[in-house]
mmCIF file of N, CA and C in Angstrom:
data_model
loop_
_atom_site.group_PDB
_atom_site.id
_atom_site.type_symbol
_atom_site.label_atom_id
_atom_site.label_comp_id
_atom_site.label_asym_id
_atom_site.label_seq_id
_atom_site.Cartn_x
_atom_site.Cartn_y
_atom_site.Cartn_z
ATOM 1 N N MET N 20 30.433 -61.843 -70.011
ATOM 2 C CA MET N 20 29.207 -62.425 -69.507
ATOM 3 C C MET N 20 29.524 -63.559 -68.531
ATOM 4 N N GLY N 21 30.529 -64.386 -68.806
ATOM 5 C CA GLY N 21 30.896 -65.491 -67.943
ATOM 6 C C GLY N 21 31.355 -65.019 -66.573
ATOM 7 N N PHE N 22 32.016 -63.862 -66.541
ATOM 8 C CA PHE N 22 32.499 -63.321 -65.270
ATOM 9 C C PHE N 22 31.324 -62.936 -64.375
ATOM 10 N N THR N 23 30.287 -62.352 -64.962
ATOM 11 C CA THR N 23 29.099 -61.949 -64.203
ATOM 12 C C THR N 23 28.405 -63.170 -63.608
ATOM 13 N N ILE N 24 28.333 -64.239 -64.370
ATOM 14 C CA ILE N 24 27.714 -65.478 -63.873
ATOM 15 C C ILE N 24 28.523 -66.027 -62.701
ATOM 16 N N MET N 25 29.838 -65.990 -62.832
ATOM 17 C CA MET N 25 30.695 -66.503 -61.770
ATOM 18 C C MET N 25 30.529 -65.673 -60.488
ATOM 19 N N ILE N 26 30.451 -64.362 -60.620
ATOM 20 C CA ILE N 26 30.254 -63.485 -59.454
ATOM 21 C C ILE N 26 28.899 -63.782 -58.809
ATOM 22 N N ASN N 27 27.872 -63.956 -59.630
ATOM 23 C CA ASN N 27 26.541 -64.265 -59.099
ATOM 24 C C ASN N 27 26.539 -65.602 -58.356
ATOM 25 N N GLN N 28 27.260 -66.589 -58.891
ATOM 26 C CA GLN N 28 27.357 -67.885 -58.222
ATOM 27 C C GLN N 28 28.108 -67.765 -56.902
ATOM 28 N N LEU N 29 29.152 -66.944 -56.883
ATOM 29 C CA LEU N 29 29.922 -66.725 -55.657
ATOM 30 C C LEU N 29 29.052 -66.057 -54.587
ATOM 31 N N ILE N 30 28.272 -65.086 -54.989
ATOM 32 C CA ILE N 30 27.374 -64.407 -54.048
ATOM 33 C C ILE N 30 26.320 -65.385 -53.529
ATOM 34 N N GLU N 31 25.755 -66.173 -54.423
ATOM 35 C CA GLU N 31 24.749 -67.157 -54.019
ATOM 36 C C GLU N 31 25.348 -68.189 -53.055
ATOM 37 N N PHE N 32 26.540 -68.662 -53.353
ATOM 38 C CA PHE N 32 27.213 -69.608 -52.461
ATOM 39 C C PHE N 32 27.443 -68.975 -51.096
ATOM 40 N N SER N 33 27.901 -67.721 -51.088
ATOM 41 C CA SER N 33 28.186 -67.036 -49.829
ATOM 42 C C SER N 33 26.937 -66.875 -48.973
ATOM 43 N N ILE N 34 25.818 -66.616 -49.620
ATOM 44 C CA ILE N 34 24.556 -66.470 -48.880
ATOM 45 C C ILE N 34 24.094 -67.821 -48.346
ATOM 46 N N ASN N 35 24.170 -68.852 -49.163
ATOM 47 C CA ASN N 35 23.681 -70.179 -48.762
ATOM 48 C C ASN N 35 24.600 -70.875 -47.760
ATOM 49 N N HIS N 36 25.871 -70.536 -47.787
ATOM 50 C CA HIS N 36 26.849 -71.201 -46.918
ATOM 51 C C HIS N 36 27.647 -70.160 -46.130
ATOM 52 N N TRP N 37 26.943 -69.238 -45.508
ATOM 53 C CA TRP N 37 27.608 -68.143 -44.819
ATOM 54 C C TRP N 37 28.521 -68.625 -43.688
ATOM 55 N N GLU N 38 28.170 -69.767 -43.072
ATOM 56 C CA GLU N 38 29.010 -70.279 -41.983
ATOM 57 C C GLU N 38 30.405 -70.653 -42.503
ATOM 58 N N MET N 39 30.429 -71.336 -43.644
ATOM 59 C CA MET N 39 31.720 -71.741 -44.224
ATOM 60 C C MET N 39 32.533 -70.510 -44.639
ATOM 61 N N VAL N 40 31.875 -69.519 -45.193
ATOM 62 C CA VAL N 40 32.557 -68.295 -45.606
ATOM 63 C C VAL N 40 33.113 -67.569 -44.376
ATOM 64 N N ALA N 41 32.331 -67.527 -43.297
ATOM 65 C CA ALA N 41 32.782 -66.869 -42.066
ATOM 66 C C ALA N 41 33.999 -67.579 -41.483
ATOM 67 N N VAL N 42 33.993 -68.907 -41.473
ATOM 68 C CA VAL N 42 35.131 -69.665 -40.962
ATOM 69 C C VAL N 42 36.360 -69.421 -41.835
ATOM 70 N N PHE N 43 36.176 -69.423 -43.148
ATOM 71 C CA PHE N 43 37.286 -69.161 -44.063
ATOM 72 C C PHE N 43 37.890 -67.783 -43.808
ATOM 73 N N LEU N 44 37.046 -66.764 -43.662
ATOM 74 C CA LEU N 44 37.544 -65.405 -43.425
ATOM 75 C C LEU N 44 38.260 -65.305 -42.075
ATOM 76 N N ALA N 45 37.751 -66.004 -41.058
ATOM 77 C CA ALA N 45 38.406 -65.995 -39.745
ATOM 78 C C ALA N 45 39.787 -66.640 -39.828
ATOM 79 N N ILE N 46 39.875 -67.760 -40.531
ATOM 80 C CA ILE N 46 41.170 -68.436 -40.687
ATOM 81 C C ILE N 46 42.133 -67.560 -41.479
ATOM 82 N N LEU N 47 41.657 -66.951 -42.531
ATOM 83 C CA LEU N 47 42.489 -66.068 -43.342
ATOM 84 C C LEU N 47 43.001 -64.886 -42.520
ATOM 85 N N ALA N 48 42.127 -64.268 -41.741
ATOM 86 C CA ALA N 48 42.527 -63.137 -40.903
ATOM 87 C C ALA N 48 43.561 -63.566 -39.870
ATOM 88 N N THR N 49 43.360 -64.726 -39.262
ATOM 89 C CA THR N 49 44.312 -65.233 -38.268
ATOM 90 C C THR N 49 45.665 -65.490 -38.909
ATOM 91 N N LEU N 50 45.664 -66.122 -40.068
ATOM 92 C CA LEU N 50 46.910 -66.405 -40.772
ATOM 93 C C LEU N 50 47.660 -65.124 -41.122
ATOM 94 N N LEU N 51 46.954 -64.145 -41.629
ATOM 95 C CA LEU N 51 47.585 -62.873 -41.981
ATOM 96 C C LEU N 51 48.134 -62.174 -40.739
ATOM 97 N N PHE N 52 47.402 -62.217 -39.639
ATOM 98 C CA PHE N 52 47.851 -61.597 -38.393
ATOM 99 C C PHE N 52 49.114 -62.268 -37.877
ATOM 100 N N VAL N 53 49.125 -63.599 -37.843
ATOM 101 C CA VAL N 53 50.277 -64.343 -37.330
ATOM 102 C C VAL N 53 51.503 -64.109 -38.196
ATOM 103 N N GLU N 54 51.326 -64.117 -39.501
ATOM 104 C CA GLU N 54 52.458 -63.927 -40.409
ATOM 105 C C GLU N 54 53.032 -62.518 -40.340
ATOM 106 N N SER N 55 52.187 -61.528 -40.071
ATOM 107 C CA SER N 55 52.680 -60.147 -40.042
ATOM 108 C C SER N 55 53.280 -59.761 -38.699
ATOM 109 N N LYS N 56 53.029 -60.513 -37.666
ATOM 110 C CA LYS N 56 53.462 -60.139 -36.308
ATOM 111 C C LYS N 56 54.880 -60.626 -36.031
ATOM 112 N N GLY N 57 55.855 -59.788 -36.295
ATOM 113 C CA GLY N 57 57.238 -60.076 -35.944
ATOM 114 C C GLY N 57 57.856 -61.253 -36.670
ATOM 115 N N GLY N 58 57.225 -61.692 -37.716
ATOM 116 C CA GLY N 58 57.769 -62.826 -38.440
ATOM 117 C C GLY N 58 58.901 -62.418 -39.360
ATOM 118 N N ALA N 59 59.624 -63.417 -39.803
ATOM 119 C CA ALA N 59 60.734 -63.166 -40.711
ATOM 120 C C ALA N 59 60.219 -63.007 -42.135
ATOM 121 N N GLN N 60 60.950 -62.265 -42.902
ATOM 122 C CA GLN N 60 60.609 -62.086 -44.303
ATOM 123 C C GLN N 60 60.899 -63.380 -45.058
ATOM 124 N N GLY N 61 60.009 -63.764 -45.946
ATOM 125 C CA GLY N 61 60.219 -64.952 -46.761
ATOM 126 C C GLY N 61 61.065 -64.629 -47.977
ATOM 127 N N LEU N 62 61.898 -65.580 -48.362
ATOM 128 C CA LEU N 62 62.751 -65.416 -49.545
ATOM 129 C C LEU N 62 62.470 -66.535 -50.532
ATOM 130 N N THR N 63 62.453 -66.205 -51.801
ATOM 131 C CA THR N 63 62.393 -67.228 -52.834
ATOM 132 C C THR N 63 63.772 -67.878 -52.902
ATOM 133 N N PRO N 64 63.878 -69.066 -53.481
ATOM 134 C CA PRO N 64 65.203 -69.678 -53.616
ATOM 135 C C PRO N 64 66.206 -68.782 -54.346
ATOM 136 N N SER N 65 65.771 -68.067 -55.376
ATOM 137 C CA SER N 65 66.725 -67.204 -56.098
ATOM 138 C C SER N 65 67.152 -66.020 -55.236
ATOM 139 N N ALA N 66 66.238 -65.452 -54.460
ATOM 140 C CA ALA N 66 66.606 -64.345 -53.558
ATOM 141 C C ALA N 66 67.546 -64.852 -52.464
ATOM 142 N N ALA N 67 67.299 -66.071 -51.976
ATOM 143 C CA ALA N 67 68.182 -66.658 -50.961
ATOM 144 C C ALA N 67 69.580 -66.870 -51.532
ATOM 145 N N THR N 68 69.657 -67.349 -52.761
ATOM 146 C CA THR N 68 70.949 -67.558 -53.415
ATOM 147 C C THR N 68 71.705 -66.241 -53.545
ATOM 148 N N ASN N 69 71.001 -65.185 -53.937
ATOM 149 C CA ASN N 69 71.638 -63.862 -54.046
ATOM 150 C C ASN N 69 72.173 -63.400 -52.699
ATOM 151 N N LEU N 70 71.396 -63.618 -51.642
ATOM 152 C CA LEU N 70 71.820 -63.210 -50.302
ATOM 153 C C LEU N 70 73.043 -64.013 -49.849
ATOM 154 N N MET N 71 73.065 -65.300 -50.183
ATOM 155 C CA MET N 71 74.213 -66.140 -49.827
ATOM 156 C C MET N 71 75.462 -65.707 -50.588
ATOM 157 N N ASN N 72 75.305 -65.406 -51.864
ATOM 158 C CA ASN N 72 76.455 -65.040 -52.699
ATOM 159 C C ASN N 72 76.963 -63.627 -52.442
ATOM 160 N N ASN N 73 76.054 -62.684 -52.208
ATOM 161 C CA ASN N 73 76.439 -61.282 -52.115
ATOM 162 C C ASN N 73 76.631 -60.760 -50.690
ATOM 163 N N GLU N 74 75.977 -61.390 -49.710
ATOM 164 C CA GLU N 74 76.072 -60.878 -48.335
ATOM 165 C C GLU N 74 76.503 -61.950 -47.337
ATOM 166 N N ASP N 75 77.047 -63.059 -47.838
ATOM 167 C CA ASP N 75 77.516 -64.161 -46.989
ATOM 168 C C ASP N 75 76.472 -64.599 -45.967
ATOM 169 N N ALA N 76 75.248 -64.762 -46.425
ATOM 170 C CA ALA N 76 74.171 -65.210 -45.534
ATOM 171 C C ALA N 76 74.478 -66.606 -45.001
ATOM 172 N N VAL N 77 74.086 -66.843 -43.773
ATOM 173 C CA VAL N 77 74.272 -68.135 -43.128
ATOM 174 C C VAL N 77 72.958 -68.908 -43.247
ATOM 175 N N VAL N 78 73.040 -70.127 -43.753
ATOM 176 C CA VAL N 78 71.855 -70.968 -43.897
ATOM 177 C C VAL N 78 71.775 -71.892 -42.690
ATOM 178 N N VAL N 79 70.622 -71.875 -42.011
ATOM 179 C CA VAL N 79 70.393 -72.737 -40.857
ATOM 180 C C VAL N 79 69.237 -73.667 -41.202
ATOM 181 N N ASP N 80 69.559 -74.945 -41.339
ATOM 182 C CA ASP N 80 68.567 -75.968 -41.675
ATOM 183 C C ASP N 80 68.034 -76.542 -40.367
ATOM 184 N N ILE N 81 66.722 -76.396 -40.134
ATOM 185 C CA ILE N 81 66.141 -76.804 -38.853
ATOM 186 C C ILE N 81 65.498 -78.191 -38.891
ATOM 187 N N ARG N 82 65.731 -78.918 -39.975
ATOM 188 C CA ARG N 82 65.187 -80.278 -40.045
ATOM 189 C C ARG N 82 65.985 -81.210 -39.143
ATOM 190 N N PRO N 83 65.395 -82.344 -38.747
ATOM 191 C CA PRO N 83 66.148 -83.320 -37.950
ATOM 192 C C PRO N 83 67.397 -83.775 -38.721
ATOM 193 N N GLU N 84 68.415 -84.192 -37.981
ATOM 194 C CA GLU N 84 69.703 -84.555 -38.591
ATOM 195 C C GLU N 84 69.561 -85.606 -39.686
ATOM 196 N N LYS N 85 68.683 -86.568 -39.477
ATOM 197 C CA LYS N 85 68.483 -87.631 -40.469
ATOM 198 C C LYS N 85 68.021 -87.049 -41.815
ATOM 199 N N GLU N 86 67.064 -86.129 -41.766
ATOM 200 C CA GLU N 86 66.581 -85.474 -42.991
ATOM 201 C C GLU N 86 67.664 -84.584 -43.591
ATOM 202 N N PHE N 87 68.370 -83.865 -42.741
ATOM 203 C CA PHE N 87 69.446 -82.982 -43.180
ATOM 204 C C PHE N 87 70.483 -83.763 -43.989
ATOM 205 N N ASN N 88 70.826 -84.966 -43.519
ATOM 206 C CA ASN N 88 71.844 -85.787 -44.183
ATOM 207 C C ASN N 88 71.395 -86.349 -45.524
ATOM 208 N N THR N 89 70.081 -86.363 -45.785
ATOM 209 C CA THR N 89 69.606 -86.850 -47.087
ATOM 210 C C THR N 89 69.820 -85.811 -48.185
ATOM 211 N N GLY N 90 70.052 -84.562 -47.795
ATOM 212 C CA GLY N 90 70.320 -83.500 -48.760
ATOM 213 C C GLY N 90 70.072 -82.141 -48.149
ATOM 214 N N HIS N 91 71.083 -81.246 -48.233
ATOM 215 C CA HIS N 91 70.957 -79.909 -47.667
ATOM 216 C C HIS N 91 71.696 -78.912 -48.544
ATOM 217 N N ILE N 92 71.446 -77.647 -48.284
ATOM 218 C CA ILE N 92 72.095 -76.572 -49.027
ATOM 219 C C ILE N 92 73.570 -76.513 -48.613
ATOM 220 N N THR N 93 74.451 -76.325 -49.575
ATOM 221 C CA THR N 93 75.885 -76.268 -49.316
ATOM 222 C C THR N 93 76.210 -75.253 -48.228
ATOM 223 N N GLY N 94 76.978 -75.685 -47.236
ATOM 224 C CA GLY N 94 77.406 -74.814 -46.152
ATOM 225 C C GLY N 94 76.382 -74.595 -45.053
ATOM 226 N N ALA N 95 75.226 -75.240 -45.158
ATOM 227 C CA ALA N 95 74.175 -75.044 -44.148
ATOM 228 C C ALA N 95 74.564 -75.642 -42.803
ATOM 229 N N LEU N 96 74.188 -74.947 -41.732
ATOM 230 C CA LEU N 96 74.347 -75.476 -40.379
ATOM 231 C C LEU N 96 73.079 -76.238 -40.033
ATOM 232 N N ASN N 97 73.223 -77.372 -39.391
ATOM 233 C CA ASN N 97 72.041 -78.130 -38.982
ATOM 234 C C ASN N 97 71.790 -77.897 -37.494
ATOM 235 N N ILE N 98 70.729 -77.157 -37.219
ATOM 236 C CA ILE N 98 70.277 -76.956 -35.847
ATOM 237 C C ILE N 98 68.785 -77.291 -35.848
ATOM 238 N N PRO N 99 68.428 -78.526 -35.439
ATOM 239 C CA PRO N 99 67.015 -78.912 -35.450
ATOM 240 C C PRO N 99 66.146 -77.923 -34.670
ATOM 241 N N ALA N 100 64.947 -77.707 -35.151
ATOM 242 C CA ALA N 100 64.020 -76.743 -34.546
ATOM 243 C C ALA N 100 63.822 -77.006 -33.060
ATOM 244 N N THR N 101 63.799 -78.275 -32.674
ATOM 245 C CA THR N 101 63.570 -78.622 -31.267
ATOM 246 C C THR N 101 64.748 -78.237 -30.376
ATOM 247 N N LYS N 102 65.893 -77.959 -30.986
ATOM 248 C CA LYS N 102 67.092 -77.608 -30.210
ATOM 249 C C LYS N 102 67.582 -76.193 -30.503
ATOM 250 N N MET N 103 66.748 -75.384 -31.158
ATOM 251 C CA MET N 103 67.164 -74.045 -31.587
ATOM 252 C C MET N 103 67.540 -73.154 -30.408
ATOM 253 N N LYS N 104 66.704 -73.110 -29.381
ATOM 254 C CA LYS N 104 66.971 -72.187 -28.268
ATOM 255 C C LYS N 104 68.286 -72.485 -27.576
ATOM 256 N N GLU N 105 68.581 -73.763 -27.322
ATOM 257 C CA GLU N 105 69.834 -74.078 -26.623
ATOM 258 C C GLU N 105 71.065 -74.001 -27.522
ATOM 259 N N ASN N 106 70.867 -73.886 -28.846
ATOM 260 C CA ASN N 106 71.999 -73.815 -29.772
ATOM 261 C C ASN N 106 72.211 -72.426 -30.376
ATOM 262 N N GLN N 107 71.511 -71.430 -29.860
ATOM 263 C CA GLN N 107 71.651 -70.086 -30.412
ATOM 264 C C GLN N 107 73.069 -69.546 -30.267
ATOM 265 N N THR N 108 73.810 -70.049 -29.277
ATOM 266 C CA THR N 108 75.194 -69.588 -29.101
ATOM 267 C C THR N 108 76.060 -69.947 -30.315
ATOM 268 N N ARG N 109 75.694 -71.030 -31.012
ATOM 269 C CA ARG N 109 76.433 -71.400 -32.229
ATOM 270 C C ARG N 109 76.311 -70.321 -33.303
ATOM 271 N N LEU N 110 75.268 -69.517 -33.208
ATOM 272 C CA LEU N 110 75.025 -68.496 -34.228
ATOM 273 C C LEU N 110 75.488 -67.103 -33.811
ATOM 274 N N GLU N 111 75.951 -66.950 -32.573
ATOM 275 C CA GLU N 111 76.344 -65.627 -32.063
ATOM 276 C C GLU N 111 77.356 -64.924 -32.970
ATOM 277 N N LYS N 112 78.319 -65.672 -33.504
ATOM 278 C CA LYS N 112 79.337 -65.049 -34.355
ATOM 279 C C LYS N 112 78.760 -64.558 -35.683
ATOM 280 N N HIS N 113 77.534 -64.991 -36.002
ATOM 281 C CA HIS N 113 76.870 -64.581 -37.245
ATOM 282 C C HIS N 113 75.745 -63.582 -36.988
ATOM 283 N N LYS N 114 75.742 -62.970 -35.802
ATOM 284 C CA LYS N 114 74.622 -62.114 -35.394
ATOM 285 C C LYS N 114 74.368 -60.953 -36.351
ATOM 286 N N ASP N 115 75.419 -60.441 -36.985
ATOM 287 C CA ASP N 115 75.247 -59.309 -37.894
ATOM 288 C C ASP N 115 75.048 -59.733 -39.350
ATOM 289 N N ALA N 116 75.216 -61.011 -39.623
ATOM 290 C CA ALA N 116 75.045 -61.519 -40.993
ATOM 291 C C ALA N 116 73.581 -61.918 -41.210
ATOM 292 N N PRO N 117 73.137 -61.910 -42.470
ATOM 293 C CA PRO N 117 71.804 -62.420 -42.745
ATOM 294 C C PRO N 117 71.741 -63.921 -42.429
ATOM 295 N N ILE N 118 70.659 -64.362 -41.823
ATOM 296 C CA ILE N 118 70.466 -65.771 -41.501
ATOM 297 C C ILE N 118 69.196 -66.237 -42.206
ATOM 298 N N ILE N 119 69.329 -67.322 -42.956
ATOM 299 C CA ILE N 119 68.189 -67.886 -43.681
ATOM 300 C C ILE N 119 67.806 -69.203 -43.020
ATOM 301 N N ILE N 120 66.586 -69.273 -42.502
ATOM 302 C CA ILE N 120 66.089 -70.481 -41.853
ATOM 303 C C ILE N 120 65.420 -71.353 -42.917
ATOM 304 N N VAL N 121 65.798 -72.637 -42.934
ATOM 305 C CA VAL N 121 65.273 -73.572 -43.925
ATOM 306 C C VAL N 121 64.645 -74.765 -43.205
ATOM 307 N N CYS N 122 63.435 -75.127 -43.621
ATOM 308 C CA CYS N 122 62.795 -76.341 -43.113
ATOM 309 C C CYS N 122 62.388 -77.196 -44.312
ATOM 310 N N LYS N 123 61.579 -78.184 -44.083
ATOM 311 C CA LYS N 123 61.207 -79.109 -45.161
ATOM 312 C C LYS N 123 60.322 -78.439 -46.222
ATOM 313 N N SER N 124 59.271 -77.732 -45.767
ATOM 314 C CA SER N 124 58.327 -77.176 -46.736
ATOM 315 C C SER N 124 58.046 -75.684 -46.554
ATOM 316 N N GLY N 125 58.759 -75.036 -45.656
ATOM 317 C CA GLY N 125 58.564 -73.608 -45.448
ATOM 318 C C GLY N 125 57.518 -73.263 -44.408
ATOM 319 N N VAL N 126 56.936 -74.276 -43.776
ATOM 320 C CA VAL N 126 55.854 -74.044 -42.821
ATOM 321 C C VAL N 126 56.377 -73.804 -41.402
ATOM 322 N N THR N 127 57.368 -74.577 -40.975
ATOM 323 C CA THR N 127 57.817 -74.515 -39.581
ATOM 324 C C THR N 127 58.978 -73.555 -39.338
ATOM 325 N N SER N 128 59.524 -72.977 -40.390
ATOM 326 C CA SER N 128 60.690 -72.097 -40.212
ATOM 327 C C SER N 128 60.336 -70.793 -39.511
ATOM 328 N N GLY N 129 59.090 -70.378 -39.579
ATOM 329 C CA GLY N 129 58.679 -69.109 -38.971
ATOM 330 C C GLY N 129 58.909 -69.054 -37.475
ATOM 331 N N ALA N 130 58.614 -70.140 -36.771
ATOM 332 C CA ALA N 130 58.774 -70.155 -35.313
ATOM 333 C C ALA N 130 60.243 -70.020 -34.919
ATOM 334 N N SER N 131 61.122 -70.731 -35.613
ATOM 335 C CA SER N 131 62.557 -70.630 -35.316
ATOM 336 C C SER N 131 63.083 -69.235 -35.652
ATOM 337 N N ALA N 132 62.599 -68.672 -36.742
ATOM 338 C CA ALA N 132 63.013 -67.321 -37.126
ATOM 339 C C ALA N 132 62.578 -66.319 -36.062
ATOM 340 N N LYS N 133 61.380 -66.494 -35.544
ATOM 341 C CA LYS N 133 60.865 -65.608 -34.506
ATOM 342 C C LYS N 133 61.714 -65.702 -33.236
ATOM 343 N N ASP N 134 62.132 -66.933 -32.879
ATOM 344 C CA ASP N 134 62.996 -67.128 -31.705
ATOM 345 C C ASP N 134 64.315 -66.377 -31.874
ATOM 346 N N LEU N 135 64.881 -66.437 -33.079
ATOM 347 C CA LEU N 135 66.146 -65.733 -33.327
ATOM 348 C C LEU N 135 65.967 -64.219 -33.253
ATOM 349 N N LYS N 136 64.852 -63.736 -33.773
ATOM 350 C CA LYS N 136 64.592 -62.296 -33.705
ATOM 351 C C LYS N 136 64.464 -61.843 -32.255
ATOM 352 N N LYS N 137 63.790 -62.649 -31.445
ATOM 353 C CA LYS N 137 63.650 -62.320 -30.015
ATOM 354 C C LYS N 137 65.009 -62.308 -29.327
ATOM 355 N N ALA N 138 65.936 -63.131 -29.804
ATOM 356 C CA ALA N 138 67.273 -63.212 -29.210
ATOM 357 C C ALA N 138 68.201 -62.104 -29.714
ATOM 358 N N GLY N 139 67.690 -61.209 -30.559
ATOM 359 C CA GLY N 139 68.494 -60.069 -30.997
ATOM 360 C C GLY N 139 69.088 -60.171 -32.383
ATOM 361 N N PHE N 140 68.801 -61.248 -33.104
ATOM 362 C CA PHE N 140 69.278 -61.362 -34.483
ATOM 363 C C PHE N 140 68.372 -60.482 -35.338
ATOM 364 N N THR N 141 68.967 -59.608 -36.133
ATOM 365 C CA THR N 141 68.155 -58.623 -36.848
ATOM 366 C C THR N 141 67.843 -58.992 -38.298
ATOM 367 N N LYS N 142 68.736 -59.722 -38.939
ATOM 368 C CA LYS N 142 68.557 -60.047 -40.362
ATOM 369 C C LYS N 142 68.184 -61.522 -40.506
ATOM 370 N N VAL N 143 66.959 -61.858 -40.126
ATOM 371 C CA VAL N 143 66.511 -63.247 -40.167
ATOM 372 C C VAL N 143 65.472 -63.393 -41.271
ATOM 373 N N TYR N 144 65.662 -64.401 -42.106
ATOM 374 C CA TYR N 144 64.765 -64.681 -43.224
ATOM 375 C C TYR N 144 64.369 -66.152 -43.170
ATOM 376 N N LYS N 145 63.307 -66.490 -43.888
ATOM 377 C CA LYS N 145 62.933 -67.897 -44.023
ATOM 378 C C LYS N 145 62.799 -68.221 -45.505
ATOM 379 N N LEU N 146 63.206 -69.421 -45.860
ATOM 380 C CA LEU N 146 63.134 -69.849 -47.254
ATOM 381 C C LEU N 146 61.707 -70.275 -47.564
ATOM 382 N N GLN N 147 61.058 -69.559 -48.463
ATOM 383 C CA GLN N 147 59.689 -69.895 -48.851
ATOM 384 C C GLN N 147 59.665 -71.260 -49.521
ATOM 385 N N GLY N 148 58.780 -72.112 -49.065
ATOM 386 C CA GLY N 148 58.661 -73.434 -49.657
ATOM 387 C C GLY N 148 59.701 -74.418 -49.164
ATOM 388 N N GLY N 149 60.629 -73.942 -48.334
ATOM 389 C CA GLY N 149 61.634 -74.810 -47.729
ATOM 390 C C GLY N 149 62.507 -75.539 -48.731
ATOM 391 N N ILE N 150 63.067 -76.658 -48.264
ATOM 392 C CA ILE N 150 63.987 -77.435 -49.085
ATOM 393 C C ILE N 150 63.260 -78.025 -50.300
ATOM 394 N N ALA N 151 61.952 -78.249 -50.173
ATOM 395 C CA ALA N 151 61.161 -78.779 -51.292
ATOM 396 C C ALA N 151 61.149 -77.784 -52.453
ATOM 397 N N GLU N 152 60.974 -76.503 -52.147
ATOM 398 C CA GLU N 152 60.976 -75.471 -53.188
ATOM 399 C C GLU N 152 62.376 -75.307 -53.782
ATOM 400 N N TRP N 153 63.393 -75.434 -52.945
ATOM 401 C CA TRP N 153 64.783 -75.357 -53.398
ATOM 402 C C TRP N 153 65.026 -76.450 -54.447
ATOM 403 N N GLN N 154 64.581 -77.667 -54.137
ATOM 404 C CA GLN N 154 64.759 -78.793 -55.064
ATOM 405 C C GLN N 154 63.958 -78.597 -56.338
ATOM 406 N N SER N 155 62.723 -78.112 -56.212
ATOM 407 C CA SER N 155 61.903 -77.940 -57.420
ATOM 408 C C SER N 155 62.439 -76.823 -58.297
ATOM 409 N N SER N 156 63.286 -75.958 -57.740
ATOM 410 C CA SER N 156 63.943 -74.918 -58.526
ATOM 411 C C SER N 156 65.238 -75.424 -59.169
ATOM 412 N N ASN N 157 65.473 -76.735 -59.030
ATOM 413 C CA ASN N 157 66.670 -77.402 -59.581
ATOM 414 C C ASN N 157 67.973 -76.816 -59.042
ATOM 415 N N LEU N 158 67.958 -76.448 -57.770
ATOM 416 C CA LEU N 158 69.187 -75.964 -57.127
ATOM 417 C C LEU N 158 69.843 -77.148 -56.421
ATOM 418 N N PRO N 159 71.163 -77.109 -56.305
ATOM 419 C CA PRO N 159 71.896 -78.276 -55.802
ATOM 420 C C PRO N 159 71.763 -78.511 -54.293
ATOM 421 N N LEU N 160 71.846 -79.776 -53.922
ATOM 422 C CA LEU N 160 71.884 -80.191 -52.525
ATOM 423 C C LEU N 160 73.123 -81.047 -52.304
ATOM 424 N N VAL N 161 73.645 -81.013 -51.092
ATOM 425 C CA VAL N 161 74.794 -81.807 -50.702
ATOM 426 C C VAL N 161 74.298 -82.900 -49.762
ATOM 427 N N LYS N 162 74.784 -84.115 -49.941
ATOM 428 C CA LYS N 162 74.384 -85.211 -49.050
ATOM 429 C C LYS N 162 75.470 -85.505 -48.041
ATOM 430 N N GLY N 163 75.030 -85.987 -46.862
ATOM 431 C CA GLY N 163 76.001 -86.397 -45.840
ATOM 432 C C GLY N 163 76.215 -85.375 -44.780
#
């Protein structure tokens, strides 16, 4: 019975506030479109760890150097997002290896991953939730 009441309230809200519902649906559709268009696959911290251990994945941390030095994944390369295009040559030797892009919260890694895919890198992933999710999963970070 409670479920029926909740559905009725949702329908009533949608009718009374159709503008807000329309904006929400437009934003949702845009987000889904952007994420599906040539974006990199997201990895959970445990999936990223498996890829690093089993397929020698290269971790590329795109945070600014100052943030990178406060704590990063062991063996990660620091290539700030603002300098990704001019530093792609640093990654050429890893072109056939899986590359995991890491940012602070998992939001900005998509753009850098897309740039790498355009440059011909085929196995590009992004860490879901970024370094924040890595830390909340109690996985280790290296400082310095």
